[in-house]
Amino acid sequence: MATLLHLDSAVFPQGSTSREVTAAFVTAWREQHPDGQVVYRDLAADPLPHLDATAVAAGAEDALRGQLAAELAAADAVLIGAPMYNFSIPSTLKAWLDQVIIVGHNAGPDSPVAGTPVTVVASRGGSYAPGTPREDFEFVQNYLEKVLTGMLGAEVDFIVPELTLAHSKPEMAELIPLADASRTQAFTEATEKAKALAARLAA
């Protein structure tokens, strides 16, 4: 029985594209792998404390850090909702990363997380794709790929629904068709990736 660790970090519980896409992923996962387990953390509704000197010194011996690290190590796959806020990830997700990554315990060449598939739903209100005017402002995918692969050795894959503000910003009205296409593609990718991953872990 495979375990999926699901993290959401969008501030708003309703109307969040990242939450809607991660929910579609989980639905497809459960349909494909009904005996699997889903461990869920809503980092916005139940935020973790920022890392402090005491927790750093204690490392995995700190109760919270040890619990989070064990939860991550026990996961066969990880799903992260990571909307872009001010060109980067939500502070609540950064707090989780700071707490869960413990040098000498799970960060490094012998990480127990090495090879774990991590799917990140990196939604954003505009577009920061290569070739766009704001390409240099993209610090969500760049950061998460480096920290998750470089420190934990995880296998990272991204789903990127973009232009999510097109329907609410009059100045973006001409981008609505592109926004709708990106949203549709994100849901398709979430369903396909979840089914493929569930089948792979169940094999």
Short mmCIF file of N, CA and C in Angstrom, two decimals, residues 26-127:
data_model
loop_
_atom_site.label_atom_id
_atom_site.label_comp_id
_atom_site.label_asym_id
_atom_site.label_seq_id
_atom_site.Cartn_x
_atom_site.Cartn_y
_atom_site.Cartn_z
N VAL A 26 -5.31 13.99 -6.47
CA VAL A 26 -5.64 13.04 -5.40
C VAL A 26 -6.83 12.17 -5.78
N THR A 27 -7.82 12.76 -6.43
CA THR A 27 -8.98 11.98 -6.87
C THR A 27 -8.56 10.88 -7.83
N ALA A 28 -7.73 11.22 -8.79
CA ALA A 28 -7.26 10.23 -9.76
C ALA A 28 -6.39 9.18 -9.07
N TRP A 29 -5.59 9.61 -8.12
CA TRP A 29 -4.73 8.69 -7.35
C TRP A 29 -5.59 7.67 -6.62
N ARG A 30 -6.63 8.14 -5.93
CA ARG A 30 -7.50 7.24 -5.16
C ARG A 30 -8.25 6.28 -6.07
N GLU A 31 -8.67 6.76 -7.23
CA GLU A 31 -9.39 5.90 -8.16
C GLU A 31 -8.49 4.79 -8.68
N GLN A 32 -7.25 5.13 -8.94
CA GLN A 32 -6.29 4.16 -9.46
C GLN A 32 -5.74 3.25 -8.37
N HIS A 33 -5.65 3.79 -7.17
CA HIS A 33 -4.99 3.08 -6.07
C HIS A 33 -5.84 3.22 -4.80
N PRO A 34 -7.04 2.60 -4.78
CA PRO A 34 -7.97 2.78 -3.66
C PRO A 34 -7.44 2.30 -2.32
N ASP A 35 -6.46 1.41 -2.35
CA ASP A 35 -5.90 0.92 -1.10
C ASP A 35 -4.76 1.79 -0.58
N GLY A 36 -4.40 2.80 -1.36
CA GLY A 36 -3.31 3.69 -0.96
C GLY A 36 -3.75 4.64 0.15
N GLN A 37 -2.77 5.22 0.82
CA GLN A 37 -3.03 6.14 1.92
C GLN A 37 -2.63 7.55 1.50
N VAL A 38 -3.42 8.54 1.92
CA VAL A 38 -3.10 9.94 1.66
C VAL A 38 -2.94 10.65 3.00
N VAL A 39 -1.76 11.20 3.22
CA VAL A 39 -1.49 12.01 4.42
C VAL A 39 -1.54 13.47 3.99
N TYR A 40 -2.41 14.25 4.60
CA TYR A 40 -2.65 15.62 4.13
C TYR A 40 -2.25 16.66 5.16
N ARG A 41 -1.57 17.70 4.66
CA ARG A 41 -1.25 18.86 5.48
C ARG A 41 -1.67 20.12 4.73
N ASP A 42 -2.50 20.91 5.37
CA ASP A 42 -2.88 22.22 4.83
C ASP A 42 -2.01 23.24 5.56
N LEU A 43 -0.95 23.66 4.90
CA LEU A 43 0.02 24.53 5.55
C LEU A 43 -0.49 25.95 5.77
N ALA A 44 -1.55 26.33 5.05
CA ALA A 44 -2.15 27.65 5.26
C ALA A 44 -3.09 27.63 6.46
N ALA A 45 -3.90 26.59 6.56
CA ALA A 45 -4.85 26.48 7.68
C ALA A 45 -4.15 26.10 8.98
N ASP A 46 -3.08 25.34 8.87
CA ASP A 46 -2.35 24.88 10.06
C ASP A 46 -0.85 25.12 9.83
N PRO A 47 -0.41 26.38 9.87
CA PRO A 47 0.98 26.70 9.55
C PRO A 47 1.97 26.18 10.60
N LEU A 48 3.14 25.86 10.12
CA LEU A 48 4.21 25.42 10.99
C LEU A 48 5.00 26.63 11.49
N PRO A 49 5.63 26.51 12.65
CA PRO A 49 6.45 27.63 13.14
C PRO A 49 7.71 27.78 12.29
N HIS A 50 8.24 28.99 12.27
CA HIS A 50 9.51 29.20 11.60
C HIS A 50 10.61 28.49 12.38
N LEU A 51 11.63 28.10 11.69
CA LEU A 51 12.76 27.41 12.30
C LEU A 51 13.48 28.37 13.24
N ASP A 52 13.84 27.88 14.43
CA ASP A 52 14.60 28.71 15.37
C ASP A 52 15.88 27.99 15.78
N ALA A 53 16.70 28.66 16.56
CA ALA A 53 18.00 28.13 16.93
C ALA A 53 17.89 26.82 17.70
N THR A 54 16.89 26.72 18.57
CA THR A 54 16.72 25.50 19.36
C THR A 54 16.42 24.30 18.47
N ALA A 55 15.53 24.50 17.50
CA ALA A 55 15.17 23.41 16.59
C ALA A 55 16.34 23.04 15.69
N VAL A 56 17.11 24.03 15.26
CA VAL A 56 18.28 23.74 14.42
C VAL A 56 19.28 22.89 15.20
N ALA A 57 19.53 23.27 16.43
CA ALA A 57 20.49 22.53 17.26
C ALA A 57 20.03 21.11 17.54
N ALA A 58 18.73 20.94 17.71
CA ALA A 58 18.19 19.61 18.03
C ALA A 58 18.13 18.71 16.81
N GLY A 59 17.97 19.28 15.63
CA GLY A 59 17.89 18.48 14.41
C GLY A 59 16.72 17.51 14.46
N ALA A 60 16.98 16.26 14.11
CA ALA A 60 15.92 15.26 14.09
C ALA A 60 15.42 14.90 15.47
N GLU A 61 16.13 15.33 16.50
CA GLU A 61 15.69 15.07 17.87
C GLU A 61 14.58 16.03 18.30
N ASP A 62 14.43 17.13 17.57
CA ASP A 62 13.32 18.03 17.84
C ASP A 62 12.03 17.30 17.50
N ALA A 63 11.03 17.38 18.36
CA ALA A 63 9.81 16.60 18.18
C ALA A 63 9.12 16.90 16.86
N LEU A 64 8.94 18.17 16.54
CA LEU A 64 8.24 18.53 15.31
C LEU A 64 9.07 18.17 14.09
N ARG A 65 10.33 18.52 14.10
CA ARG A 65 11.18 18.23 12.94
C ARG A 65 11.30 16.73 12.72
N GLY A 66 11.41 15.98 13.78
CA GLY A 66 11.49 14.53 13.67
C GLY A 66 10.23 13.94 13.09
N GLN A 67 9.08 14.48 13.52
CA GLN A 67 7.79 14.01 13.01
C GLN A 67 7.65 14.30 11.52
N LEU A 68 8.00 15.53 11.12
CA LEU A 68 7.87 15.91 9.72
C LEU A 68 8.82 15.12 8.83
N ALA A 69 10.04 14.91 9.32
CA ALA A 69 11.02 14.15 8.55
C ALA A 69 10.59 12.70 8.39
N ALA A 70 10.02 12.13 9.45
CA ALA A 70 9.54 10.75 9.39
C ALA A 70 8.36 10.64 8.43
N GLU A 71 7.50 11.63 8.44
CA GLU A 71 6.34 11.66 7.56
C GLU A 71 6.78 11.71 6.10
N LEU A 72 7.80 12.52 5.82
CA LEU A 72 8.33 12.63 4.46
C LEU A 72 9.03 11.34 4.05
N ALA A 73 9.81 10.78 4.93
CA ALA A 73 10.54 9.55 4.61
C ALA A 73 9.59 8.38 4.36
N ALA A 74 8.44 8.38 5.04
CA ALA A 74 7.48 7.28 4.90
C ALA A 74 6.65 7.39 3.63
N ALA A 75 6.68 8.55 2.98
CA ALA A 75 5.87 8.76 1.78
C ALA A 75 6.50 8.10 0.56
N ASP A 76 5.68 7.43 -0.22
CA ASP A 76 6.15 6.84 -1.47
C ASP A 76 6.10 7.86 -2.60
N ALA A 77 5.28 8.90 -2.41
CA ALA A 77 5.16 10.00 -3.38
C ALA A 77 4.71 11.23 -2.62
N VAL A 78 5.04 12.40 -3.18
CA VAL A 78 4.68 13.67 -2.54
C VAL A 78 4.01 14.57 -3.57
N LEU A 79 2.97 15.26 -3.13
CA LEU A 79 2.24 16.22 -3.97
C LEU A 79 2.24 17.55 -3.25
N ILE A 80 2.71 18.60 -3.93
CA ILE A 80 2.82 19.92 -3.31
C ILE A 80 2.09 20.98 -4.14
N GLY A 81 1.17 21.68 -3.50
CA GLY A 81 0.53 22.83 -4.14
C GLY A 81 1.34 24.06 -3.80
N ALA A 82 1.94 24.69 -4.82
CA ALA A 82 2.85 25.81 -4.58
C ALA A 82 2.51 27.00 -5.47
N PRO A 83 1.51 27.78 -5.10
CA PRO A 83 1.19 28.97 -5.88
C PRO A 83 2.32 30.00 -5.76
N MET A 84 2.46 30.84 -6.76
CA MET A 84 3.48 31.88 -6.72
C MET A 84 2.93 33.10 -5.98
N TYR A 85 3.64 33.49 -4.92
CA TYR A 85 3.33 34.72 -4.19
C TYR A 85 4.57 35.61 -4.23
N ASN A 86 4.43 36.78 -4.80
CA ASN A 86 5.56 37.71 -4.88
C ASN A 86 6.79 37.06 -5.50
N PHE A 87 6.53 36.33 -6.57
CA PHE A 87 7.55 35.68 -7.39
C PHE A 87 8.19 34.45 -6.74
N SER A 88 7.72 34.03 -5.57
CA SER A 88 8.32 32.87 -4.91
C SER A 88 7.23 32.01 -4.28
N ILE A 89 7.63 31.08 -3.42
CA ILE A 89 6.68 30.17 -2.79
C ILE A 89 6.07 30.81 -1.55
N PRO A 90 4.91 30.34 -1.10
CA PRO A 90 4.32 30.85 0.14
C PRO A 90 5.25 30.62 1.33
N SER A 91 5.24 31.54 2.27
CA SER A 91 6.12 31.41 3.43
C SER A 91 5.82 30.15 4.24
N THR A 92 4.57 29.71 4.20
CA THR A 92 4.21 28.50 4.94
C THR A 92 4.89 27.26 4.35
N LEU A 93 5.03 27.23 3.04
CA LEU A 93 5.73 26.12 2.40
C LEU A 93 7.22 26.19 2.70
N LYS A 94 7.76 27.41 2.71
CA LYS A 94 9.18 27.58 3.06
C LYS A 94 9.42 27.11 4.49
N ALA A 95 8.48 27.39 5.40
CA ALA A 95 8.62 26.95 6.79
C ALA A 95 8.66 25.42 6.87
N TRP A 96 7.80 24.76 6.06
CA TRP A 96 7.81 23.29 6.04
C TRP A 96 9.16 22.77 5.55
N LEU A 97 9.66 23.35 4.49
CA LEU A 97 10.96 22.92 3.95
C LEU A 97 12.06 23.11 4.98
N ASP A 98 12.07 24.26 5.65
CA ASP A 98 13.11 24.53 6.64
C ASP A 98 13.03 23.54 7.80
N GLN A 99 11.83 23.19 8.19
CA GLN A 99 11.66 22.24 9.30
C GLN A 99 12.01 20.81 8.88
N VAL A 100 11.61 20.42 7.70
CA VAL A 100 11.71 19.01 7.31
C VAL A 100 13.10 18.63 6.78
N ILE A 101 13.83 19.59 6.22
CA ILE A 101 15.16 19.28 5.69
C ILE A 101 16.18 19.39 6.81
N ILE A 102 16.78 18.27 7.16
CA ILE A 102 17.70 18.22 8.29
C ILE A 102 19.05 17.68 7.82
N VAL A 103 20.04 18.55 7.78
CA VAL A 103 21.37 18.17 7.33
C VAL A 103 21.93 17.09 8.26
N GLY A 104 22.46 16.04 7.66
CA GLY A 104 22.99 14.94 8.44
C GLY A 104 21.96 13.88 8.78
N HIS A 105 20.70 14.16 8.41
CA HIS A 105 19.63 13.18 8.67
C HIS A 105 18.95 12.76 7.38
N ASN A 106 18.43 13.75 6.64
CA ASN A 106 17.78 13.40 5.37
C ASN A 106 18.26 14.26 4.20
N ALA A 107 19.22 15.13 4.45
CA ALA A 107 19.78 15.96 3.39
C ALA A 107 21.20 15.50 3.09
N GLY A 108 21.42 15.09 1.85
CA GLY A 108 22.74 14.60 1.48
C GLY A 108 22.66 13.39 0.59
N PRO A 109 23.80 12.81 0.25
CA PRO A 109 23.84 11.69 -0.70
C PRO A 109 23.11 10.44 -0.23
N ASP A 110 22.97 10.27 1.07
CA ASP A 110 22.31 9.07 1.59
C ASP A 110 20.89 9.37 2.08
N SER A 111 20.26 10.38 1.52
CA SER A 111 18.93 10.78 1.96
C SER A 111 17.91 9.66 1.78
N PRO A 112 17.10 9.40 2.80
CA PRO A 112 16.04 8.41 2.67
C PRO A 112 14.94 8.84 1.70
N VAL A 113 14.99 10.09 1.30
CA VAL A 113 14.00 10.62 0.37
C VAL A 113 14.48 10.50 -1.09
N ALA A 114 15.72 10.12 -1.28
CA ALA A 114 16.29 10.03 -2.62
C ALA A 114 15.43 9.15 -3.52
N GLY A 115 15.10 9.67 -4.69
CA GLY A 115 14.31 8.91 -5.65
C GLY A 115 12.81 9.01 -5.46
N THR A 116 12.37 9.63 -4.38
CA THR A 116 10.93 9.77 -4.15
C THR A 116 10.33 10.73 -5.18
N PRO A 117 9.28 10.33 -5.88
CA PRO A 117 8.66 11.23 -6.86
C PRO A 117 7.87 12.33 -6.17
N VAL A 118 8.16 13.57 -6.55
CA VAL A 118 7.47 14.74 -6.01
C VAL A 118 6.83 15.49 -7.17
N THR A 119 5.52 15.67 -7.10
CA THR A 119 4.80 16.45 -8.11
C THR A 119 4.43 17.79 -7.51
N VAL A 120 4.85 18.87 -8.17
CA VAL A 120 4.58 20.22 -7.69
C VAL A 120 3.60 20.92 -8.63
N VAL A 121 2.49 21.40 -8.08
CA VAL A 121 1.55 22.21 -8.87
C VAL A 121 1.92 23.67 -8.62
N ALA A 122 2.63 24.25 -9.58
CA ALA A 122 3.17 25.61 -9.43
C ALA A 122 2.30 26.60 -10.20
N SER A 123 1.19 26.98 -9.61
CA SER A 123 0.28 27.91 -10.27
C SER A 123 0.81 29.34 -10.15
N ARG A 124 0.42 30.18 -11.12
CA ARG A 124 0.81 31.58 -11.07
C ARG A 124 -0.17 32.44 -11.84
N GLY A 125 -0.32 33.71 -11.41
CA GLY A 125 -1.30 34.59 -12.01
C GLY A 125 -0.94 35.05 -13.40
N GLY A 126 0.37 35.13 -13.68
CA GLY A 126 0.83 35.52 -15.01
C GLY A 126 1.57 34.38 -15.66
N SER A 127 2.48 34.73 -16.55
CA SER A 127 3.32 33.72 -17.18
C SER A 127 4.78 34.10 -17.00
#
